[in-house]
mmCIF file of C-alpha atoms and ligand atoms in Angstrom:
data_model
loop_
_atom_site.group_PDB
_atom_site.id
_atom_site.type_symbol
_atom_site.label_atom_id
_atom_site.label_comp_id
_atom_site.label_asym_id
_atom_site.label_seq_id
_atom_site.Cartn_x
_atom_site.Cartn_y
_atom_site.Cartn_z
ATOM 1 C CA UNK Q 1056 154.760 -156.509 -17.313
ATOM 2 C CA UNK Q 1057 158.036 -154.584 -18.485
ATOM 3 C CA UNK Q 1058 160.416 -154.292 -16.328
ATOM 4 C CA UNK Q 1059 163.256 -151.844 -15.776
ATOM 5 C CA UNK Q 1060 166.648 -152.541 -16.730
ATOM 6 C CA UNK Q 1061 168.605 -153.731 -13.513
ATOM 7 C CA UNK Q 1062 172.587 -153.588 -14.915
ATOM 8 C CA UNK Q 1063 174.825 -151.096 -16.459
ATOM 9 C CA UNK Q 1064 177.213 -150.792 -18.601
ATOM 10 C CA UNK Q 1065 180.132 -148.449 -18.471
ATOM 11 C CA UNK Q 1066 182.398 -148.630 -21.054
ATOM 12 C CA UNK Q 1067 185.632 -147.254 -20.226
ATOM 13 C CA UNK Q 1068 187.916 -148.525 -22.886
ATOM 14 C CA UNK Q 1069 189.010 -145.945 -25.126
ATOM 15 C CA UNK Q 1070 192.199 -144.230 -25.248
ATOM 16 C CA UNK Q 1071 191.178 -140.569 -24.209
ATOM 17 C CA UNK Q 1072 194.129 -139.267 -26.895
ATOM 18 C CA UNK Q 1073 192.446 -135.677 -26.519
ATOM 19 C CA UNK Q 1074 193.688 -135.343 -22.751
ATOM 20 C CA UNK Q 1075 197.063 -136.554 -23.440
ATOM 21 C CA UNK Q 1076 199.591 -136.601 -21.406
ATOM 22 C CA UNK Q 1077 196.917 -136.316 -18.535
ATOM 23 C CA UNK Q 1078 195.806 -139.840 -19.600
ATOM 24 C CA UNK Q 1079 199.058 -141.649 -20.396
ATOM 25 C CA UNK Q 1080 198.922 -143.461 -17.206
ATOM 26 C CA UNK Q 1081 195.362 -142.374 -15.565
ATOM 27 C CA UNK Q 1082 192.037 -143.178 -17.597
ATOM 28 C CA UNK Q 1083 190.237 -139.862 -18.847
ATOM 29 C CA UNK Q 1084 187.425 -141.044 -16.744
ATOM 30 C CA UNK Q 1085 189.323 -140.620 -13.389
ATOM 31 C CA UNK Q 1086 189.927 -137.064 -14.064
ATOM 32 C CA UNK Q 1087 188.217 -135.015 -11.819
ATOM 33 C CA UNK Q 1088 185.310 -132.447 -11.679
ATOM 34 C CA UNK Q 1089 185.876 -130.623 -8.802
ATOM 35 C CA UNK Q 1090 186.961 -133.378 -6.549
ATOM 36 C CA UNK Q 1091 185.041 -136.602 -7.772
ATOM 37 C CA UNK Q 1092 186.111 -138.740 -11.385
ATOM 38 C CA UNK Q 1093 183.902 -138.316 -14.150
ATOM 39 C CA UNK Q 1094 182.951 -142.385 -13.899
ATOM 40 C CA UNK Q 1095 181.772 -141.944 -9.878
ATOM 41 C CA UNK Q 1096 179.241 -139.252 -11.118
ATOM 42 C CA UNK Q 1097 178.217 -141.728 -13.723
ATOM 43 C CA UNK Q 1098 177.702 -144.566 -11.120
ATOM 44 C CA UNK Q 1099 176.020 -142.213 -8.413
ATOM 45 C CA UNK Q 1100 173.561 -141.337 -11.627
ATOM 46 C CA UNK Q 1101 172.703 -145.125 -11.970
ATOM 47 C CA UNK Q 1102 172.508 -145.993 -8.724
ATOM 48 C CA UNK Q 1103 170.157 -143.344 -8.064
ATOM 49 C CA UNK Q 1104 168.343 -144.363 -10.871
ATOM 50 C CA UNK Q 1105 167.405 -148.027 -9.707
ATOM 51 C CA UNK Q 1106 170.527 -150.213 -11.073
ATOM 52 C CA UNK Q 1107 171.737 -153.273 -9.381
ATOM 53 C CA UNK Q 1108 174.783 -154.436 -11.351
ATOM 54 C CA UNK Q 1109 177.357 -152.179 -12.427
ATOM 55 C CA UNK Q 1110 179.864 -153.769 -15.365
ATOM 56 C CA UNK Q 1111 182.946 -151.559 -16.750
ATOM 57 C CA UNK Q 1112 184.487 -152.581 -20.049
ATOM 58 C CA UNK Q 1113 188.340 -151.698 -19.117
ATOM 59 C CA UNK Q 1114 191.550 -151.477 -21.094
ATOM 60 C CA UNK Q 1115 195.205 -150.862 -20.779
ATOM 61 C CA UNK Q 1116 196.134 -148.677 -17.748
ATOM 62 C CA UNK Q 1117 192.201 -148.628 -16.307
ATOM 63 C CA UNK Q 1118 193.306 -150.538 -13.072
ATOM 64 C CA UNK Q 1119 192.898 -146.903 -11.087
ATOM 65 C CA UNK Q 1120 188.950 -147.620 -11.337
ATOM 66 C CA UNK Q 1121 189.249 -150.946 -9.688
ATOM 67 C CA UNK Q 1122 191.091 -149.351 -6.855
ATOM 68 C CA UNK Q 1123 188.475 -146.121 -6.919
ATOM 69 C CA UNK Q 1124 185.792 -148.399 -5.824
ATOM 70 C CA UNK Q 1125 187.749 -150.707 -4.003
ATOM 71 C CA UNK Q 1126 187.884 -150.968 -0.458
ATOM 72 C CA UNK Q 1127 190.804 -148.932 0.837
ATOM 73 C CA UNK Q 1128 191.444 -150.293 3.986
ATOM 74 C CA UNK Q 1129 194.766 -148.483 4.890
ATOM 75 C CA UNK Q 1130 193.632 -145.148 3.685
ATOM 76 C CA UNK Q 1131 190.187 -145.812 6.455
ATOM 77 C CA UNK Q 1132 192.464 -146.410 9.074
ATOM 78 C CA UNK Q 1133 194.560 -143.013 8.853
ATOM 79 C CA UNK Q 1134 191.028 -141.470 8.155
ATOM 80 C CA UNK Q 1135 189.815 -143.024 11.307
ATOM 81 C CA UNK Q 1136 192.913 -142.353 14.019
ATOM 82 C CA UNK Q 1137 192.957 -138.762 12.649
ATOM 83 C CA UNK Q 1138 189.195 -138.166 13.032
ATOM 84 C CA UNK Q 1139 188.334 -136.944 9.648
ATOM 85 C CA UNK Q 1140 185.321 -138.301 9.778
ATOM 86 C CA UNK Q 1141 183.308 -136.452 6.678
ATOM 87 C CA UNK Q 1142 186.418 -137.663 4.423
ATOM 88 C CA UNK Q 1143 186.188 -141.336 5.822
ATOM 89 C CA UNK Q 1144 182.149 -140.920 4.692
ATOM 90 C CA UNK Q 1145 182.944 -139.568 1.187
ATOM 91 C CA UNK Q 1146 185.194 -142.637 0.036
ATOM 92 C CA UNK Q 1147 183.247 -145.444 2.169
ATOM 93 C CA UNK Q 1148 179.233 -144.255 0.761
ATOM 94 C CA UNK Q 1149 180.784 -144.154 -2.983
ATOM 95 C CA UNK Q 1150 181.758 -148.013 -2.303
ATOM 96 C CA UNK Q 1151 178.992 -150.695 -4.111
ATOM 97 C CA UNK Q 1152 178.148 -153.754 -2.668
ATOM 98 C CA UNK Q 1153 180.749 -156.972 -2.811
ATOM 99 C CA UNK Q 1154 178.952 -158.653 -6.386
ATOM 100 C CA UNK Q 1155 177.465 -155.643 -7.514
ATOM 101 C CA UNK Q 1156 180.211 -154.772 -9.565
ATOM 102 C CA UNK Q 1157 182.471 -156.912 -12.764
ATOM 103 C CA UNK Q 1158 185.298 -156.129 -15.275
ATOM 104 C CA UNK Q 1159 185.760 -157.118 -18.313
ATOM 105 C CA UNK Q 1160 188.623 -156.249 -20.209
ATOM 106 C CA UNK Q 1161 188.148 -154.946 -23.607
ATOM 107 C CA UNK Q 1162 191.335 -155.954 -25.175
ATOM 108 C CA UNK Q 1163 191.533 -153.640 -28.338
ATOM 109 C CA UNK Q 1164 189.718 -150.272 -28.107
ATOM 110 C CA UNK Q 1165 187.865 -151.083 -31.299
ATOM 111 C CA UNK Q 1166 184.935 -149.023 -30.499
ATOM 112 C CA UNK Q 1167 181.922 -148.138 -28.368
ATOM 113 C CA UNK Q 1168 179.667 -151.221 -29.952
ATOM 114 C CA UNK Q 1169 182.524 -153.543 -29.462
ATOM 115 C CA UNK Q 1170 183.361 -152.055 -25.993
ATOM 116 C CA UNK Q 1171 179.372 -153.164 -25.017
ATOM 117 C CA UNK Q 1172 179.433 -156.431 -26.658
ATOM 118 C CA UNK Q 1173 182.227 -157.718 -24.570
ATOM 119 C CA UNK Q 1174 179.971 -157.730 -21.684
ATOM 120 C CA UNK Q 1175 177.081 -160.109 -23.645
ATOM 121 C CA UNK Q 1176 177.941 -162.955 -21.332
ATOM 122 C CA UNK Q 1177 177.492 -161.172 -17.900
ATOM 123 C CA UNK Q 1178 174.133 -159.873 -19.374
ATOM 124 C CA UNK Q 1179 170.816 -162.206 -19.703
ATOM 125 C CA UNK Q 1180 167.915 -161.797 -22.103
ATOM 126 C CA UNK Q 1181 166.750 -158.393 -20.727
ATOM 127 C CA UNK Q 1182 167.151 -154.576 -21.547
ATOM 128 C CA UNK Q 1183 170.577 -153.106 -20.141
ATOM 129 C CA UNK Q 1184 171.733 -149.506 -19.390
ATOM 130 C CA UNK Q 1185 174.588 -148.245 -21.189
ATOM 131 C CA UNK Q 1186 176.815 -144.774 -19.678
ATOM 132 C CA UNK Q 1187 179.393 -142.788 -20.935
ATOM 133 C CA UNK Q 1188 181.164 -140.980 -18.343
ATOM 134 C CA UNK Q 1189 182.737 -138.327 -20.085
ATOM 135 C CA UNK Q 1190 179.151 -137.211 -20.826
ATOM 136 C CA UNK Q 1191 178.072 -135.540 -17.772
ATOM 137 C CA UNK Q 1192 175.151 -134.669 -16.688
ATOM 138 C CA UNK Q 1193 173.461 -131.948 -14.236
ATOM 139 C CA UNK Q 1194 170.060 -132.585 -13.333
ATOM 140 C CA UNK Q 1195 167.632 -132.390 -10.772
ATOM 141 C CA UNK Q 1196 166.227 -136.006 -12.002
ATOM 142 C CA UNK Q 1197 168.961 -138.253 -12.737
ATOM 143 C CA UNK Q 1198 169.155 -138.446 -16.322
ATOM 144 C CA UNK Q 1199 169.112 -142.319 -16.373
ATOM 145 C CA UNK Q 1200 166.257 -142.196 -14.044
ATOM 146 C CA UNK Q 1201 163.965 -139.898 -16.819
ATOM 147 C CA UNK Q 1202 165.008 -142.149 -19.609
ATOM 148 C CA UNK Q 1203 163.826 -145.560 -17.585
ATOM 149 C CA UNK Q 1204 160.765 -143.824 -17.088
ATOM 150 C CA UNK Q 1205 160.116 -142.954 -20.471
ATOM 151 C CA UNK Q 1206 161.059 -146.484 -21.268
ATOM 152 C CA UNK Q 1207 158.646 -147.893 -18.853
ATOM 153 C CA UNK Q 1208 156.007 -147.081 -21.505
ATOM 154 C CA UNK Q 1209 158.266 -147.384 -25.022
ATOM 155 C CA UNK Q 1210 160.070 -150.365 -24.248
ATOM 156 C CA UNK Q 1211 162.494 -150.644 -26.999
ATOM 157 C CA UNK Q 1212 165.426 -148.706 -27.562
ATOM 158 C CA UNK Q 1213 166.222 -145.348 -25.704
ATOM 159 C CA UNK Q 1214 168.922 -142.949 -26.182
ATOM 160 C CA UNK Q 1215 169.434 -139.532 -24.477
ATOM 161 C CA UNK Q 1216 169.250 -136.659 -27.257
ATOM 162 C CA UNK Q 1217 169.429 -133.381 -27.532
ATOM 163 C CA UNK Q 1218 169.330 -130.403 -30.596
ATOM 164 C CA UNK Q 1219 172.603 -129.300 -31.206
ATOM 165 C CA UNK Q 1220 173.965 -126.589 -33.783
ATOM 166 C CA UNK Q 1221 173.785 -127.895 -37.477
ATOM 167 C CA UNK Q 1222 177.662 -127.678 -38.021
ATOM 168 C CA UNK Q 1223 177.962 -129.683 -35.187
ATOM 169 C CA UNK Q 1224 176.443 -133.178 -36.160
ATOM 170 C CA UNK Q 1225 179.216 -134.384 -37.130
ATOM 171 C CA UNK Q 1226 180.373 -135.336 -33.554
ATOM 172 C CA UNK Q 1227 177.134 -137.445 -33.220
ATOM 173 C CA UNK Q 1228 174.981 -140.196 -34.102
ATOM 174 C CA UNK Q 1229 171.489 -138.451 -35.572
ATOM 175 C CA UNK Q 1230 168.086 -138.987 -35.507
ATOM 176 C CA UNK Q 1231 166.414 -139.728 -38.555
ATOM 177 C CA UNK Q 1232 163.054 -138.599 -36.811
ATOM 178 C CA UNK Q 1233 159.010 -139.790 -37.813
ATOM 179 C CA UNK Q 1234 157.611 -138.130 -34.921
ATOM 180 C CA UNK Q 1235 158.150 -136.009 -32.509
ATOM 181 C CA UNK Q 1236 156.256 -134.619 -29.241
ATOM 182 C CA UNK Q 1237 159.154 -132.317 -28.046
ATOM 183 C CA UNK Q 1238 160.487 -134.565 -25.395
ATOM 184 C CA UNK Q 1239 160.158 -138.111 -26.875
ATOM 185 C CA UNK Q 1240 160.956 -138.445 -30.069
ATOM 186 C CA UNK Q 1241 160.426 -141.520 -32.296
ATOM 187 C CA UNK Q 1242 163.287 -142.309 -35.115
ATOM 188 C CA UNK Q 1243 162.604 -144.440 -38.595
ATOM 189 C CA UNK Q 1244 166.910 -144.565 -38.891
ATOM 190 C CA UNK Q 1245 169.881 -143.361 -36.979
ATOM 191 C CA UNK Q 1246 172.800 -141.879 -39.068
ATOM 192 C CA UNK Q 1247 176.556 -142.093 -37.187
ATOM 193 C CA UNK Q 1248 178.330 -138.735 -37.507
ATOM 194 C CA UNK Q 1249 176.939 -136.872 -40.474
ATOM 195 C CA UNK Q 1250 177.984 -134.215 -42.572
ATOM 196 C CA UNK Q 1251 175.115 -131.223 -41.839
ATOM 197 C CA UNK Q 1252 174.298 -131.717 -45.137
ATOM 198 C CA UNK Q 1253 173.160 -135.313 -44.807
ATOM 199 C CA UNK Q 1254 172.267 -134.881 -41.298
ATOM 200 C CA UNK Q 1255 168.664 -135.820 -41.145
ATOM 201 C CA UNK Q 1256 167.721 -133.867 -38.218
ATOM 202 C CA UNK Q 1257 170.056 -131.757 -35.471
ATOM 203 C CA UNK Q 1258 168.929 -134.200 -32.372
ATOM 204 C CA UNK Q 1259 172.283 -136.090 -31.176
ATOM 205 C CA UNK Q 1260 172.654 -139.091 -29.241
ATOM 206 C CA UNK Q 1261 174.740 -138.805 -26.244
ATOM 207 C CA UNK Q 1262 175.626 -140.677 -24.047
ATOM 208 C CA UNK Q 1263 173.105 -142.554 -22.549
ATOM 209 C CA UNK Q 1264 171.325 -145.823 -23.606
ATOM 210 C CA UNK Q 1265 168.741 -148.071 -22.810
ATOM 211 C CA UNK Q 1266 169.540 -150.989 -24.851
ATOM 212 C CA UNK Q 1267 167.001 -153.806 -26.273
ATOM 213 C CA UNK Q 1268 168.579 -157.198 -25.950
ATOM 214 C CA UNK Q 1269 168.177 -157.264 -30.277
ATOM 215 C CA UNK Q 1270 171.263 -154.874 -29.891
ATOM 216 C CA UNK Q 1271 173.589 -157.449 -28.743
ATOM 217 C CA UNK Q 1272 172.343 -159.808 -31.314
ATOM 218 C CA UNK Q 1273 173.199 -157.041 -33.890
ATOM 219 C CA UNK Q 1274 176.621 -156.570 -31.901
ATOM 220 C CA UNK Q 1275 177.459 -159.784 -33.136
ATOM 221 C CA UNK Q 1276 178.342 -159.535 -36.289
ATOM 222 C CA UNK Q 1277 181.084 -157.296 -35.486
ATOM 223 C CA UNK Q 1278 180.944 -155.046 -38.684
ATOM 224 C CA UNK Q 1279 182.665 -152.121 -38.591
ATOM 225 C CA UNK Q 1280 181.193 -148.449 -39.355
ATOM 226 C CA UNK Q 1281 182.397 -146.335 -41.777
ATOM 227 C CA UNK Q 1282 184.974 -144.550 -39.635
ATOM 228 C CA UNK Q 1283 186.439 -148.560 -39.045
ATOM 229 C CA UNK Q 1284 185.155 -148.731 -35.483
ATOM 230 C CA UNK Q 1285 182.518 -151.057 -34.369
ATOM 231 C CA UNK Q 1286 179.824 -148.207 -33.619
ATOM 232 C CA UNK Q 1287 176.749 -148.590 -31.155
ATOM 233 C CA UNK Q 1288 174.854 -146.588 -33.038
ATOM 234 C CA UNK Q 1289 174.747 -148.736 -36.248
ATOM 235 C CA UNK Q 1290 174.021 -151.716 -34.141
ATOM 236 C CA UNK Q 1291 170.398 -149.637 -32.535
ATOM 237 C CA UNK Q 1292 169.668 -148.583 -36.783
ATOM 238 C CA UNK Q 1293 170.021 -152.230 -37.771
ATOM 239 C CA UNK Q 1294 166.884 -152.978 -35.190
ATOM 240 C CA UNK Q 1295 164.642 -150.060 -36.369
ATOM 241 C CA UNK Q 1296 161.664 -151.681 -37.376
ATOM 242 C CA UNK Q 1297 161.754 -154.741 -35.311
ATOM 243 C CA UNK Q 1298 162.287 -152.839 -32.188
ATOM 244 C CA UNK Q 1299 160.990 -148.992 -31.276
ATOM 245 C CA UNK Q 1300 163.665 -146.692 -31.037
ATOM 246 C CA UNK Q 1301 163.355 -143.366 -29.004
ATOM 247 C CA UNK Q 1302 165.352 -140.431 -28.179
ATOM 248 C CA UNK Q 1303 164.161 -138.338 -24.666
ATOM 249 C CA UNK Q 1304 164.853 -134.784 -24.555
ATOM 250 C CA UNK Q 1305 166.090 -135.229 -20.935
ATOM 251 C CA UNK Q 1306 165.584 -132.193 -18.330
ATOM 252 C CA UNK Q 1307 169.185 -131.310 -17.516
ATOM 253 C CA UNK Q 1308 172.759 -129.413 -18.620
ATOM 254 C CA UNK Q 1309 174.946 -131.875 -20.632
ATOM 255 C CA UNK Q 1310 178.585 -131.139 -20.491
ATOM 256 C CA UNK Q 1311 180.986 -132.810 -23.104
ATOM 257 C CA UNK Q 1312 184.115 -134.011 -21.091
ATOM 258 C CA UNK Q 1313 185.477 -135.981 -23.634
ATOM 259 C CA UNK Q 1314 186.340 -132.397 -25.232
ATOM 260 C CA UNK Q 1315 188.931 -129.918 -22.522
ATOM 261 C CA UNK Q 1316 185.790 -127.151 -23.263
ATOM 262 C CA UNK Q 1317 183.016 -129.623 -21.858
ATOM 263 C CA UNK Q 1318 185.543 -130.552 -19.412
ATOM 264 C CA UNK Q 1319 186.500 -127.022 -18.053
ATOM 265 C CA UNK Q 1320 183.135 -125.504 -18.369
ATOM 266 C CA UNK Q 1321 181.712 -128.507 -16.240
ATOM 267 C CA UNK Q 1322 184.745 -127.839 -13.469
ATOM 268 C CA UNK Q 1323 183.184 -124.368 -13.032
ATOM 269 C CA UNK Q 1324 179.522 -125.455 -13.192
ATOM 270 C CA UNK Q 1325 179.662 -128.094 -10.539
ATOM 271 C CA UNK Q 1326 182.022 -125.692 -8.259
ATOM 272 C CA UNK Q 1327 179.869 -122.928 -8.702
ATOM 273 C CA UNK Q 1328 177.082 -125.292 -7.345
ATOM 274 C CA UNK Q 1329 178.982 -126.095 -4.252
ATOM 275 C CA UNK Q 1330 178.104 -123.883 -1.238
ATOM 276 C CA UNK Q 1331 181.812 -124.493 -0.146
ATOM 277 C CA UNK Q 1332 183.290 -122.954 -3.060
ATOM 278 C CA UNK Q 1333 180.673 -120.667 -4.465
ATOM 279 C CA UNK Q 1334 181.678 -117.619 -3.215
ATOM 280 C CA UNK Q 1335 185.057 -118.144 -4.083
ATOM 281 C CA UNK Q 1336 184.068 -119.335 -7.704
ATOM 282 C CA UNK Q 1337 182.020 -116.263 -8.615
ATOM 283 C CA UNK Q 1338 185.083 -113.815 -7.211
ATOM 284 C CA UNK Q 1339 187.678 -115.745 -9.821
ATOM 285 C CA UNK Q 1340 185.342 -115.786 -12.320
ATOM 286 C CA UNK Q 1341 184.326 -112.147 -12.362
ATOM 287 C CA UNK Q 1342 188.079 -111.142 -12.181
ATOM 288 C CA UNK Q 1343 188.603 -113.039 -15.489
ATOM 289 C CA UNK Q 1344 185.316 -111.317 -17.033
ATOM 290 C CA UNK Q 1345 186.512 -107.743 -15.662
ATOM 291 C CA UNK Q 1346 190.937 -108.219 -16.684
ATOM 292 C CA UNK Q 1347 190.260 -111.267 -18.931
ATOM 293 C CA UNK Q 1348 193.626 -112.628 -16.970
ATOM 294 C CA UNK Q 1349 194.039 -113.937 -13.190
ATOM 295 C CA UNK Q 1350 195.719 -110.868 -12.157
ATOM 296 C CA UNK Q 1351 199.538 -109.457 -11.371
ATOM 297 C CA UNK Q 1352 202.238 -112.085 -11.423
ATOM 298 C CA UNK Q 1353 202.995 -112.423 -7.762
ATOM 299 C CA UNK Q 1354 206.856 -113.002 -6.894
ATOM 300 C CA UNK Q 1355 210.317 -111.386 -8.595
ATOM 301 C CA UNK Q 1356 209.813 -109.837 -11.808
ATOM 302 C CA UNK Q 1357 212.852 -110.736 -14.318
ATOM 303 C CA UNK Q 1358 214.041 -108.210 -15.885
HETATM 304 P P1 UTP E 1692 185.499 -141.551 -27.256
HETATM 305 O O1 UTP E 1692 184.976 -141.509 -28.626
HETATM 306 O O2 UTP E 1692 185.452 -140.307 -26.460
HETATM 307 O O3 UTP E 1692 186.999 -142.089 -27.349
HETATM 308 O O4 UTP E 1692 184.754 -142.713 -26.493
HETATM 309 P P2 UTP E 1692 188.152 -142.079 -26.295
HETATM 310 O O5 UTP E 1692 189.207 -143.012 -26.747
HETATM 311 O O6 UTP E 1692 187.630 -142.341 -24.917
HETATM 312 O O7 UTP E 1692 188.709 -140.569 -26.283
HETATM 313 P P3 UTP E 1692 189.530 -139.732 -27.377
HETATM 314 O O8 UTP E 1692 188.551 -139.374 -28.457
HETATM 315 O O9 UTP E 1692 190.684 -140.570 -27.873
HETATM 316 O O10 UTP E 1692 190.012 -138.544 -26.608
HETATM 317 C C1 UTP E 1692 183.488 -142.542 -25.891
HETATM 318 C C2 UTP E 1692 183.328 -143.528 -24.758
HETATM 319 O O11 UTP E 1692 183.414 -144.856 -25.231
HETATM 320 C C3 UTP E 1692 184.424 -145.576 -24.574
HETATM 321 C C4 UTP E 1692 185.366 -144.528 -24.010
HETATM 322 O O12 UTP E 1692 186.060 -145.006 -22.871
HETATM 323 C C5 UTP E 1692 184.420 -143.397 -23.692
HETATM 324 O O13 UTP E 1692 183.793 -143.575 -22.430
HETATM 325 N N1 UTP E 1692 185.101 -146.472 -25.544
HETATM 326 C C6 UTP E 1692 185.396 -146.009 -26.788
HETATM 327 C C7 UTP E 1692 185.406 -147.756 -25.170
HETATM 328 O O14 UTP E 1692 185.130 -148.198 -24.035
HETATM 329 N N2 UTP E 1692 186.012 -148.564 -26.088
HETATM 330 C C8 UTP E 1692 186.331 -148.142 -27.336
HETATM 331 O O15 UTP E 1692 186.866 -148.936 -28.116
HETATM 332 C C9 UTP E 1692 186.013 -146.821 -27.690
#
């Protein structure tokens, strides 16, 4: 019988240049939405969807996700003697179990396929779960959770796709599609970041993967895409044909935080979402839509 993939991957190795100076010192996924990092939504999305072993490919100046999901037993004990109680709950529930959880340092950020082939020794022969965290999603189903479902009957490769604007497949690896149901759709090649005029189709990867354990093999040989990084996506082509590949048309917003856009427009969907700051989300917004500015500069005017 197949069986679901038990570990993810989080690869959390790149350089996040677009948010600098934010992420000189602080990893891009640390930055919050609303009040919780980008990578604890990502590991409240796999845990929710069935994972057991959590591994995050780090690099230089990541150490701030160690300590996220480390025990912080000073920080308890003021929590504790000054009976904030909800706040004590909110860092202690986030915390995974002592061997749930491994880092492997990625030593050169020489792309997303090298970033998940560093972790081939913590992984056996089985399928494994791959998460971007600057990809976030909002969905009643954890998105993870649709995808192992779908994959409970494919087996094979799975990636999370959706249709995006023809101008825009050049941010994206693209489906080269054979069929197509209008939620699972079955790919004969995968093309990395296309002109729209190659672009075989408009449905992107993003990301989310269910890997087969051919990938790693693939991984192996360490060639380097055309853009000179080590690319995940060429790794899944090079199996089409030995192994199904898939892309689900998951139920659920996708925001891109790896861009400030995705990143911004995500702060206001997941506030606006919160009954505790609802209200006062929907007043700021609809003084922007009304004056298209936050209002009269409070304080001394210089003349
Ligand atoms: P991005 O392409 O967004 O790159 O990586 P980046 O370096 O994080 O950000 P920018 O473009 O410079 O602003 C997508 C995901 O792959 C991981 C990143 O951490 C991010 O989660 N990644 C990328 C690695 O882990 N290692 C790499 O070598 C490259």
């Amino acid at each position: 019988m197949r069986r679901p993939p038990r570990t993810a991957i989080f690869p959390v190795g790149g350089l996040g240049t677009r948010f600098l100076p934010a992420t000189k010192a602080m990893p891009k996924e640390m930055l919050p939405i609303v009040d919780k990092p980008l990578i604890q939504y990502a590991v409240e999305e796999a845990r929710e969807s069935g994972i057991e072993e959590f591994i995050f490919v780090t690099g230089r100046g990541k150490t701030a996700i160690e300590d996220h999901f480390d025990h912080g037993a000073e920080l308890n004990e003021v929590l504790s003697a000054r009976g904030k109680d909800k706040e004590l709950r909110a860092v202690e529930d986030m915390l995974l179990d002592p061997g749930q959880v491994a880092y492997i340092r990625q030593q050169e950020p020489l792309g997303l396929g090298h970033a998940v082939w560093c972790a081939r020794r913590m992984i056996r022969d089985e399928p494994v779960a791959v998460l971007l965290a600057d990809d976030l999603i909002m969905a009643k189903t954890p998105c993870l959770k649709q995808m192992i479902e779908a994959y409970m009957t494919t087996g094979g490769n799975i990636a999370a796709v959706m249709d995006v604007a023809p101008e825009e497949t050049e941010r994206y690896g693209i489906l080269d599609v054979s069929s197509d149901d209008g939620k699972l759709a079955s790919a004969k090649g995968l093309v990395e970041k296309p002109a729209p005029a190659d672009a075989p189709s408009t449905l992107s990867i993003i990301g989310r993967y269910i890997l087969d354990p051919a990938v790693m093999v693939e991984l192996n040989r360490q060639e380097a895409g055309s853009g000179g990084e080590i690319e995940l996506t060429d790794a899944m082509a090079r199996t089409i044909g030995r192994v199904p590949f898939h892309g689900l048309r998951f139920a659920g917003r996708r925001f891109d935080c790896g861009s400030k856009a995705g990143f911004l427009e995500a702060n206001i969907a997941f506030a606006l979402e919160r009954s505790d700051l609802h209200q006062d989300m929907t007043r700021i917004l609809r003084r922007y839509a009304q004056t298209g500015k936050a209002g009269p500069d409070t304080g001394a005017t210089v003349a």
